[in-house]
Amino acid sequence: MANWRLAPRPDDPDFSRALVFERPTAGRWLALDYALDRFAAPVRPLLRFSRSDGTHEDALLPGPVLGRASWLGPVPPGTADILLAAPVEGFRIEAARLLSRAAVLAIGARRRPDKLPVALYQWLRRDARRLRNTLRIAACVRPLAQYPAWKAEHARPFEPAFDRVPPGLPGLGLILEAGPGDEEAVRRTLATLLAQGHRDWRLALHWQGPPPAALPGDPRISTDALPEGAAIGFLRPGDALAPDALAHLAAAFAGPEPADLAHADSEADTPEGLRPHLKPGWSPDLALTTLYPGRPLLVAAGLVARSGWAPGQGARALLLAATLAGPERVRRIPRILCRTAPEVPDRDGHAADLSWALRRAGSPAAMVRTGDILDLDWPLPDPPPPVSIIVPTRDRPELLRVAVKGVLHDTAFPNLELVIVDNGSTDPAVAALYAEWDADPRVRRLDRPGPFNFSRLVNDGASASRGEVLVLLNNDVEVLHPDWLSAMVRQAVRPEVGAVGAKLLFGNGRIQHAGVVVGLGGRAGHILRNRPADTPGHLGRLTVAHEVAGVTAACLAVARHKFEAVGGLDAEAFPVDFNDIDLCLRLSARGWRSVWTPRAVLAHHESVSRGPSVGAARARFEAEGERFAARWRPVIRDDPYYHPAFSVTTFGEELE
């Protein structure tokens, strides 16, 4: 085992320490085990492998959401220093080891033997990049089905000297509704409640019928309609709270800026075994349609009062009413604080409560139901706003013909224009297409020859267009359903929404784009890429429109005034890549969140018109990636809509 130490680096506020080994590290694999104060936000640590020539590679580590986490990855050739970005207080490295590639292969063979043939094939081909990723997946990444084993490896017991409970925690009010046959389940829940480290709570125990005898006697338990507390939440018979659950939840409502609403992760017994519910940050659209915050959930007493919810309406109605009341401060606690009791989804009750909540709040949205899926139907203004669809292109007439036909003839939208920005096409077939489209008053063409700069082409097209809503569309996108544009415009005209993305499929029908995760692949990537088109996603996210960190410019809608307010795409920093997610993050910084909708479905023959990035193109891609990482490092380390326990090595929703 290699000897190591952490050395301070006071000259760098981000990478404030260096991991120093007594032996060379380059060409080896680094295995780290580290822990974090359970009451600190589990933001992902970041390693920087710095070379003597001034270049570097970064590695994004999983957040220690169970108190402890581990990471395994290669040390790049030429590494001179290993730098660490992590909290100075409340963070410790418990073990650091250097391993050979053969040792990593052996670990992967034990954990994910299905990956072994792929790894050996890549080793024989000397495909170093793919081999590295395959070995990391085999050795470090676990499917959600392996959650119990992952939990056993990473759960750390409470340490009073290390896990610092915040002072001055307020009291909480809890409601437990039960009926005949729930006696034993209620006893289990009360046992975990009475064992809480935070003891300032009140429980309103509501029985259908006379309460049973021999329940634990405690003056904090009553039959009041609404218990006292800074925040109110529900439990179900059989729920088992972690010993520090109420301390975590109460901390969200303490301090000078207490939360309006707080929710935490949970786990549940399912027919397939124990599974986690690893919840994204605050996503109001997703909360209304999937009820993803679940339990534990607490709502500040002030928000309860102004939401219109009344005792007796139940937990689901409280979540819906509080969401539509517009909480300003929502705290996600990415810690598994409760094992929730099994329950049968009540789709009819959810639909009725959602319709009631939308009407009471005066929301312009209406509830729509398709089988078991509830979604929100946002209105299209009457008359619909004019839309400008901007298509940058160069040659490739076979792609352009399909894209333009889809816009002009296969799209059901009454008021659109198509702005084609030509980047120096020389193919005579393209000129023939332009001559064919000259007679259509909806089509305009800009000639912009010169080096390819996607951002500048789009910005020029936007400046020359007339629509109130802009749609960025690649020339390799194919319209599949006529209502795609209406579905995107309905979202884009919402005052709180910035960029809107579509569900894009590869030619084989599998997912190409279902939203962008910042940090996936190290910088930004498409979640659940190459999964079957009907993949529901964790917590059913892909079945409904929901908030994401960003969406691809291959098909992106945005209101003109929002696009112009942030200066459009950044043509200087991101001429080809990362311009779309940078736009989304700049919109988000102005208060306009990005939304992905599965109701707009198109095919995307990804980058077929540009080809792969190799040689100079690859160098340009890396340079743009470094600029993106420098600009958005805090979001890379903590995408608000992607759980810190999820791996960024695969295409998402697996544990690391």
XYZ file of C-alpha atoms in Angstrom:
656
model
C 0.000 0.000 0.000
C 1.406 3.376 -0.980
C 2.087 6.010 1.675
C 0.373 9.340 1.092
C -0.451 12.677 2.693
C -2.574 15.759 2.047
C -0.581 18.954 1.585
C -2.244 22.406 1.775
C -2.193 24.705 -1.260
C -3.225 28.117 0.084
C -2.685 29.797 -3.320
C -5.727 28.093 -4.920
C -9.196 28.661 -3.390
C -10.707 25.743 -5.341
C -7.998 23.078 -5.326
C -6.808 23.857 -1.830
C -4.925 20.601 -1.182
C -2.650 18.192 -2.983
C -2.646 14.418 -2.605
C 1.036 13.504 -2.365
C 2.377 9.965 -2.710
C 5.876 8.732 -1.913
C 6.043 6.815 -5.203
C 5.212 7.757 -8.804
C 1.512 7.727 -9.616
C 1.347 8.180 -13.393
C 0.098 5.101 -15.212
C -1.392 3.604 -12.038
C -4.997 3.556 -10.865
C -5.987 5.588 -7.821
C -8.509 4.217 -5.307
C -9.923 6.643 -2.741
C -12.229 6.188 0.228
C -13.424 9.425 1.804
C -15.983 10.647 4.323
C -17.979 13.827 4.868
C -19.818 15.332 7.817
C -23.353 13.958 7.498
C -24.783 17.479 7.958
C -22.685 19.017 5.179
C -23.971 19.199 1.603
C -22.530 16.169 -0.254
C -21.185 18.128 -3.208
C -18.987 16.024 -5.449
C -15.249 16.331 -4.762
C -13.084 17.067 -7.776
C -9.602 15.737 -8.547
C -7.251 17.522 -10.902
C -4.378 15.590 -12.452
C -1.949 18.372 -13.319
C 0.949 17.937 -15.746
C 4.222 19.832 -15.771
C 3.380 21.366 -19.168
C 0.431 23.243 -17.638
C -2.308 20.934 -18.944
C -4.569 18.876 -16.728
C -7.409 16.375 -16.576
C -10.225 16.574 -14.036
C -12.152 13.720 -12.443
C -15.540 14.205 -10.806
C -16.124 12.006 -7.761
C -19.439 10.824 -6.267
C -20.907 12.728 -3.354
C -20.704 10.865 -0.010
C -24.464 10.816 0.576
C -24.329 7.919 3.061
C -21.464 9.523 4.964
C -18.785 7.734 2.965
C -17.963 7.310 -0.741
C -15.284 5.748 -2.897
C -13.746 6.403 -6.290
C -11.425 4.479 -8.584
C -9.846 5.870 -11.719
C -6.652 6.038 -13.747
C -3.889 8.535 -13.118
C -3.188 10.025 -16.571
C 0.304 9.731 -18.063
C 2.488 12.715 -17.298
C 0.711 13.583 -14.050
C 2.937 15.677 -11.805
C 0.432 16.691 -9.118
C -2.923 15.406 -7.892
C -5.018 18.307 -6.600
C -8.226 18.101 -4.586
C -11.285 20.356 -4.477
C -13.314 19.364 -1.398
C -14.430 20.968 1.867
C -11.566 21.856 4.183
C -13.662 21.135 7.284
C -15.700 17.993 7.802
C -14.010 16.035 5.009
C -11.400 13.329 5.313
C -9.692 10.807 3.069
C -9.801 7.453 4.827
C -7.678 5.482 2.372
C -5.697 6.139 -0.802
C -4.188 3.281 -2.802
C -2.365 2.891 -6.098
C -3.383 -0.161 -8.140
C -2.231 -1.774 -11.354
C -4.568 -2.111 -14.308
C -4.544 -5.874 -13.832
C -5.741 -5.417 -10.245
C -8.555 -3.171 -11.453
C -9.474 -5.738 -14.087
C -9.720 -8.361 -11.352
C -12.010 -6.122 -9.271
C -14.212 -5.508 -12.293
C -14.349 -9.208 -13.084
C -15.728 -9.906 -9.606
C -18.270 -7.089 -9.590
C -19.441 -6.897 -13.194
C -18.265 -10.055 -15.002
C -20.449 -9.134 -17.989
C -18.005 -6.306 -18.731
C -14.925 -8.550 -18.799
C -15.145 -9.667 -22.484
C -15.596 -6.038 -23.562
C -12.579 -4.935 -21.523
C -10.368 -7.701 -22.876
C -11.390 -6.868 -26.434
C -10.516 -3.203 -25.906
C -7.230 -4.157 -24.261
C -6.267 -6.259 -27.270
C -7.231 -3.404 -29.608
C -5.234 -0.955 -27.459
C -8.265 1.297 -27.269
C -7.108 3.045 -24.105
C -9.999 5.487 -23.716
C -12.753 2.879 -24.033
C -10.825 0.403 -21.913
C -10.488 2.967 -19.141
C -14.228 3.686 -19.149
C -15.149 -0.003 -19.264
C -12.851 -0.808 -16.344
C -14.282 2.074 -14.315
C -17.832 0.901 -14.991
C -16.978 -2.691 -14.112
C -15.091 -1.852 -10.929
C -16.977 1.190 -9.609
C -20.471 1.511 -11.046
C -23.412 -0.470 -9.738
C -26.916 -0.730 -11.222
C -29.734 0.384 -8.937
C -30.597 -3.294 -8.473
C -27.364 -3.609 -6.467
C -28.355 -0.852 -4.066
C -28.202 -3.035 -0.909
C -24.565 -3.949 -1.609
C -23.703 -0.338 -2.449
C -25.364 0.848 0.759
C -23.475 -1.702 2.844
C -20.178 -0.438 1.411
C -20.837 3.261 1.945
C -23.051 3.670 5.011
C -21.153 5.217 7.901
C -22.493 5.324 11.458
C -22.976 8.659 13.186
C -19.770 10.028 14.733
C -20.438 12.766 17.331
C -16.965 14.266 16.949
C -17.181 14.415 13.158
C -20.870 14.843 12.288
C -21.758 18.266 13.679
C -25.499 18.676 14.308
C -26.394 22.341 13.707
C -27.500 24.239 16.829
C -30.860 25.878 17.419
C -33.049 23.385 15.578
C -36.757 24.246 15.566
C -39.641 21.983 16.538
C -41.450 19.913 13.914
C -45.050 18.792 13.579
C -45.852 15.368 12.133
C -49.126 13.711 11.181
C -49.625 9.942 11.152
C -52.897 8.628 9.722
C -53.779 5.011 10.505
C -56.683 2.629 10.597
C -57.690 -0.912 11.509
C -54.901 -3.395 10.913
C -52.152 -0.753 11.143
C -51.355 -1.275 14.834
C -48.063 -3.117 14.390
C -46.904 -0.819 11.595
C -47.696 2.220 13.769
C -45.647 0.745 16.610
C -42.652 0.337 14.277
C -42.929 3.921 13.112
C -43.325 5.284 16.638
C -40.265 3.328 17.765
C -38.097 5.118 15.189
C -39.698 8.444 16.066
C -39.013 8.027 19.782
C -35.376 7.148 18.959
C -34.715 10.428 17.144
C -31.710 12.468 18.188
C -33.763 15.637 17.620
C -36.445 15.443 20.303
C -38.415 18.634 19.666
C -41.359 17.232 17.720
C -45.105 16.782 18.027
C -47.121 13.977 16.449
C -50.813 14.104 15.618
C -51.975 10.494 15.486
C -55.192 10.235 13.486
C -57.030 6.903 13.712
C -59.976 5.794 11.660
C -62.038 4.445 14.516
C -61.023 4.054 18.168
C -57.241 3.915 18.753
C -55.809 0.614 19.967
C -54.504 0.134 23.466
C -50.894 -0.258 24.541
C -49.340 2.269 22.195
C -46.261 4.067 23.543
C -47.247 6.860 25.884
C -45.490 10.155 25.222
C -46.736 13.708 25.879
C -45.588 14.713 22.382
C -48.185 12.389 20.811
C -51.761 13.685 20.621
C -54.884 13.520 18.508
C -54.770 17.199 17.550
C -55.913 18.054 14.047
C -52.685 19.921 13.317
C -49.590 19.580 15.489
C -47.459 22.548 16.436
C -44.131 23.029 14.694
C -42.081 25.252 12.439
C -42.909 22.815 9.644
C -45.508 20.115 9.044
C -45.084 16.693 7.446
C -46.729 13.299 7.118
C -45.720 9.759 7.947
C -47.391 6.496 6.995
C -47.746 3.453 9.223
C -44.595 1.381 8.756
C -42.301 4.264 7.829
C -38.930 3.917 9.574
C -36.969 7.119 10.130
C -33.185 7.091 10.307
C -32.005 8.150 13.805
C -30.838 11.558 12.582
C -33.713 12.151 10.128
C -35.523 14.851 12.118
C -32.253 16.644 12.853
C -31.530 16.860 9.120
C -35.049 18.021 8.345
C -35.186 20.541 11.190
C -31.855 22.015 10.084
C -33.494 23.030 6.813
C -35.874 25.295 8.747
C -33.217 26.863 10.980
C -30.986 29.867 10.451
C -31.632 33.282 8.905
C -33.143 31.863 5.686
C -35.319 28.921 6.708
C -36.743 26.691 4.014
C -40.324 26.887 2.841
C -40.209 23.205 1.950
C -37.680 20.426 2.488
C -37.519 16.851 1.260
C -35.031 14.007 1.554
C -34.190 10.706 -0.071
C -35.760 7.444 0.971
C -35.672 3.746 0.261
C -38.492 1.266 -0.171
C -39.061 -2.461 -0.275
C -40.307 -3.457 -3.720
C -41.085 -6.822 -5.318
C -37.580 -6.629 -6.834
C -35.921 -5.873 -3.499
C -34.799 -2.795 -1.599
C -34.530 0.224 -3.911
C -33.540 3.853 -3.292
C -35.533 6.945 -4.221
C -32.724 9.373 -5.042
C -34.523 12.619 -5.679
C -33.512 15.563 -7.837
C -33.438 19.138 -6.612
C -36.605 21.178 -6.609
C -38.562 20.421 -9.778
C -42.079 21.821 -9.396
C -43.414 20.369 -12.661
C -42.095 16.951 -11.718
C -43.461 17.264 -8.191
C -46.980 17.965 -9.463
C -47.042 15.097 -11.951
C -45.080 12.353 -10.163
C -45.194 13.410 -6.479
C -41.474 12.578 -6.444
C -40.657 14.311 -3.088
C -42.662 11.583 -1.376
C -41.577 11.141 2.242
C -39.927 12.538 4.200
C -41.323 15.950 3.257
C -41.896 18.962 5.493
C -43.659 22.228 4.640
C -43.093 25.417 6.633
C -46.076 26.458 8.713
C -46.298 29.769 6.847
C -46.460 28.045 3.474
C -49.063 25.612 4.804
C -51.230 28.580 5.797
C -50.999 30.399 2.477
C -51.325 27.261 0.340
C -54.996 26.799 1.221
C -54.456 23.272 2.489
C -56.575 22.243 5.471
C -56.198 19.363 7.941
C -57.915 16.264 6.681
C -56.973 16.769 3.036
C -53.970 14.475 3.301
C -50.278 14.367 2.416
C -50.687 14.397 -1.358
C -52.907 17.487 -1.304
C -50.389 19.240 0.954
C -47.531 18.631 -1.488
C -49.601 19.804 -4.476
C -50.942 22.901 -2.727
C -47.515 23.859 -1.366
C -45.915 23.400 -4.785
C -48.465 25.617 -6.515
C -48.129 28.247 -3.779
C -44.585 28.828 -5.063
C -42.068 28.073 -2.298
C -39.089 30.396 -2.593
C -36.582 28.328 -0.627
C -36.652 24.578 -1.129
C -34.015 22.381 0.469
C -33.174 18.987 -0.928
C -31.441 16.783 1.618
C -29.592 14.162 -0.443
C -29.479 11.691 2.414
C -31.555 8.524 2.779
C -33.546 9.409 5.890
C -36.495 7.037 5.732
C -37.479 3.543 4.689
C -41.004 4.138 3.477
C -43.855 1.722 3.890
C -45.134 0.011 0.730
C -48.182 1.629 -0.815
C -50.333 1.160 -3.897
C -50.242 4.215 -6.196
C -53.584 6.034 -6.130
C -53.773 7.459 -9.657
C -57.423 8.478 -9.353
C -56.806 10.288 -6.097
C -53.728 11.996 -7.505
C -55.674 13.129 -10.567
C -58.520 14.509 -8.444
C -56.163 16.310 -6.045
C -54.087 17.739 -8.876
C -57.157 19.090 -10.675
C -58.348 20.657 -7.405
C -54.958 22.205 -6.665
C -54.572 23.656 -10.176
C -58.039 25.235 -10.031
C -57.526 26.652 -6.570
C -54.157 28.148 -7.484
C -55.553 29.655 -10.693
C -52.853 27.901 -12.700
C -53.168 28.168 -16.486
C -52.132 24.511 -16.757
C -54.643 21.684 -17.032
C -54.125 18.094 -15.999
C -53.996 15.461 -18.742
C -53.962 11.727 -18.128
C -52.757 8.929 -20.386
C -53.247 5.615 -18.637
C -51.265 5.854 -15.398
C -49.293 8.927 -16.498
C -50.393 12.400 -15.385
C -48.922 15.433 -17.120
C -49.573 19.146 -17.348
C -51.063 20.687 -20.462
C -49.904 24.285 -20.752
C -52.038 26.549 -22.949
C -50.957 27.810 -26.347
C -51.722 31.532 -26.690
C -54.563 32.468 -29.002
C -53.429 33.361 -31.590
C -50.220 31.321 -31.362
C -47.034 33.407 -31.344
C -44.971 33.564 -34.543
C -42.123 31.055 -34.437
C -38.804 31.262 -36.262
C -37.022 27.944 -36.864
C -33.303 28.474 -37.451
C -31.392 25.765 -39.323
C -27.622 26.200 -39.843
C -26.378 24.011 -42.698
C -23.633 23.281 -45.186
C -24.120 20.838 -48.085
C -25.631 17.416 -47.176
C -28.776 17.913 -49.314
C -30.178 14.516 -48.333
C -30.345 15.626 -44.685
C -31.518 19.148 -45.374
C -34.393 17.985 -47.583
C -35.746 15.752 -44.805
C -35.416 18.441 -42.132
C -37.071 21.148 -44.228
C -39.872 18.867 -45.402
C -40.589 18.049 -41.788
C -40.841 21.720 -40.851
C -42.844 22.925 -43.851
C -45.138 19.984 -44.529
C -45.211 17.691 -41.473
C -45.548 20.253 -38.680
C -48.979 21.369 -37.484
C -48.364 24.985 -36.481
C -50.094 27.964 -38.062
C -47.483 30.690 -37.812
C -43.887 29.776 -38.536
C -40.967 30.863 -40.649
C -37.899 28.843 -41.566
C -34.549 30.646 -41.570
C -31.838 28.597 -43.286
C -28.334 29.875 -42.493
C -26.031 28.502 -45.177
C -22.397 28.150 -44.191
C -20.892 27.975 -47.682
C -22.606 25.059 -49.399
C -21.072 24.087 -52.751
C -23.162 21.016 -53.625
C -25.326 21.793 -56.700
C -28.110 19.698 -55.177
C -28.381 22.201 -52.320
C -28.738 25.062 -54.804
C -31.532 23.109 -56.485
C -33.300 22.749 -53.154
C -33.017 26.468 -52.503
C -34.516 27.192 -55.916
C -37.378 24.831 -55.069
C -38.071 26.570 -51.752
C -37.789 30.131 -53.087
C -41.505 30.133 -53.886
C -42.482 29.398 -50.269
C -42.928 32.689 -48.366
C -42.185 30.911 -45.077
C -38.580 30.222 -46.112
C -35.719 32.720 -45.820
C -32.046 32.086 -46.475
C -28.934 33.765 -45.148
C -25.567 33.134 -46.778
C -22.855 33.007 -44.142
C -19.717 31.396 -45.658
C -16.523 31.018 -43.675
C -15.201 28.824 -40.870
C -17.913 26.842 -39.120
C -19.119 28.662 -35.998
C -22.444 27.200 -34.979
C -23.088 29.861 -32.371
C -22.535 32.729 -34.793
C -24.695 31.110 -37.456
C -27.548 30.726 -34.970
C -27.148 34.260 -33.647
C -27.204 35.667 -37.183
C -30.307 33.638 -37.967
C -32.003 34.884 -34.803
C -31.173 38.506 -35.634
C -32.653 38.156 -39.111
C -35.784 36.358 -37.930
C -39.144 37.784 -36.856
C -40.623 35.209 -34.474
C -41.447 35.727 -30.822
C -40.208 32.191 -30.178
C -36.942 30.918 -31.628
C -36.347 27.254 -32.367
C -32.806 26.041 -32.973
C -32.925 22.975 -35.211
C -30.083 20.904 -36.633
C -30.126 19.955 -40.284
C -29.919 16.268 -39.280
C -33.193 16.275 -37.324
C -36.288 14.574 -38.708
C -39.855 15.439 -37.702
C -41.789 12.364 -36.556
C -45.048 13.821 -35.231
C -46.862 16.992 -36.340
C -47.493 18.321 -32.824
C -43.815 18.609 -31.810
C -43.637 22.374 -32.248
C -46.847 23.111 -30.361
C -45.591 21.000 -27.453
C -42.369 23.031 -27.264
C -43.945 26.458 -27.736
C -46.464 25.762 -24.953
C -43.510 25.431 -22.604
C -41.375 28.230 -24.047
C -44.039 30.925 -23.536
C -44.304 30.184 -19.804
C -42.838 33.169 -17.908
C -40.628 30.973 -15.700
C -39.195 28.773 -18.473
C -36.081 29.475 -20.518
C -34.902 26.743 -22.894
C -37.148 23.846 -23.903
C -35.816 20.561 -25.234
C -37.385 17.658 -27.110
C -37.197 13.900 -26.877
C -34.779 12.963 -29.649
C -34.307 9.412 -30.885
C -31.559 7.757 -32.864
C -32.494 6.189 -36.167
C -32.808 2.840 -34.371
C -35.484 4.293 -32.104
C -33.383 4.494 -28.952
C -32.923 7.637 -26.866
C -30.474 10.216 -28.157
C -31.548 13.144 -25.951
C -33.633 13.202 -22.778
C -31.976 16.221 -21.195
C -28.412 17.222 -20.372
C -26.699 16.502 -17.050
C -23.916 18.914 -16.182
C -20.956 16.828 -15.028
C -21.912 13.696 -16.958
C -18.762 12.534 -18.729
C -16.819 15.184 -16.791
C -18.415 18.256 -18.351
C -21.930 17.696 -19.709
C -23.697 14.777 -21.357
C -27.018 13.321 -22.428
C -28.705 11.270 -19.736
C -29.896 7.715 -20.534
C -28.479 7.880 -24.027
C -29.043 4.711 -26.079
C -31.713 3.377 -23.708
C -35.015 2.120 -25.185
C -37.363 4.920 -26.176
C -39.932 3.958 -23.546
C -37.447 4.003 -20.655
C -39.306 5.696 -17.776
C -36.197 6.907 -15.967
C -35.667 6.972 -12.221
C -38.844 8.056 -10.413
C -40.637 8.122 -13.772
C -38.971 11.348 -14.883
C -38.881 10.548 -18.587
C -42.643 10.028 -18.769
C -43.451 13.700 -18.125
C -42.124 17.166 -18.823
C -39.671 18.202 -16.130
C -36.874 20.555 -15.222
C -33.296 19.770 -16.294
C -29.985 21.595 -16.163
C -29.931 21.953 -19.942
C -31.085 20.722 -23.321
C -29.417 20.272 -26.688
C -29.471 22.916 -29.408
C -30.257 20.179 -31.915
C -33.875 21.058 -31.100
C -34.273 23.902 -28.622
C -37.057 26.454 -28.209
C -36.693 29.730 -26.330
C -38.621 32.997 -26.248
C -36.780 35.673 -28.225
C -36.670 38.211 -25.399
C -35.019 35.657 -23.084
C -32.513 34.604 -25.754
C -31.586 38.237 -26.369
C -31.500 39.071 -22.646
C -28.529 36.725 -22.148
C -26.819 37.669 -25.424
C -27.655 34.545 -27.426
C -25.070 31.828 -27.894
C -21.479 32.613 -26.921
C -19.761 32.587 -30.316
C -16.354 33.478 -28.889
C -15.996 30.913 -26.108
C -18.112 28.116 -27.633
C -18.197 28.308 -31.434
C -19.073 24.611 -31.920
C -19.634 22.719 -28.671
C -21.075 23.414 -25.201
C -22.850 26.525 -26.511
C -26.300 25.079 -25.852
C -25.762 24.031 -22.242
C -23.912 27.290 -21.589
C -26.981 29.132 -22.895
C -29.248 27.084 -20.611
C -27.108 27.811 -17.571
C -27.008 31.541 -18.344
C -30.805 31.513 -18.695
C -31.027 29.672 -15.382
C -28.822 32.271 -13.736
C -31.452 34.848 -14.778
C -34.236 32.782 -13.219
C -35.494 30.916 -16.324
C -35.319 27.174 -15.850
C -34.863 24.633 -18.640
C -37.593 22.077 -19.338
C -37.480 18.824 -21.308
C -40.727 17.461 -22.704
C -41.433 13.926 -23.980
C -44.415 15.273 -25.923
C -42.126 16.611 -28.665
C -40.532 13.581 -30.341
C -38.109 13.827 -33.274
C -35.298 11.762 -34.750
C -31.735 13.061 -34.570
C -29.043 11.556 -36.755
C -26.471 13.001 -34.400
C -23.638 15.038 -35.911
C -23.857 13.070 -39.131
C -23.376 16.289 -41.068
C -20.239 17.218 -39.108
C -18.623 13.835 -38.573
C -16.581 12.739 -35.540
C -14.184 15.059 -33.713
C -10.617 13.923 -34.415
C -7.295 15.702 -34.813
C -7.691 19.491 -34.823
C -11.429 19.140 -34.241
C -10.743 17.111 -31.115
C -8.280 19.730 -29.865
C -10.877 22.430 -30.442
C -13.484 20.358 -28.580
C -11.148 19.945 -25.599
C -10.367 23.658 -25.527
C -14.064 24.537 -25.496
C -14.630 21.898 -22.827
C -11.981 23.469 -20.610
C -13.589 26.886 -20.990
C -16.959 25.391 -20.100
C -15.523 23.651 -17.028
C -13.830 26.834 -15.825
C -17.030 28.870 -16.235
C -19.456 26.386 -14.689
C -17.395 24.337 -12.198
C -19.895 24.739 -9.305
C -22.708 23.341 -11.454
C -20.486 20.540 -12.748
C -19.904 19.499 -9.142
C -23.571 19.758 -8.210
C -26.105 19.571 -11.043
C -29.314 20.435 -9.160
C -31.366 17.868 -11.081
C -28.944 14.918 -10.883
C -28.311 13.099 -7.643
C -24.731 13.267 -6.287
C -24.708 9.497 -5.687
C -25.254 8.768 -9.371
C -22.274 7.955 -11.538
C -21.065 10.421 -14.157
C -19.115 7.672 -15.942
C -22.073 5.965 -17.584
C -25.061 7.661 -19.185
C -26.728 8.056 -15.874
C -28.867 6.718 -13.057
C -26.403 4.125 -11.786
C -24.644 4.178 -8.438
C -20.966 4.820 -7.833
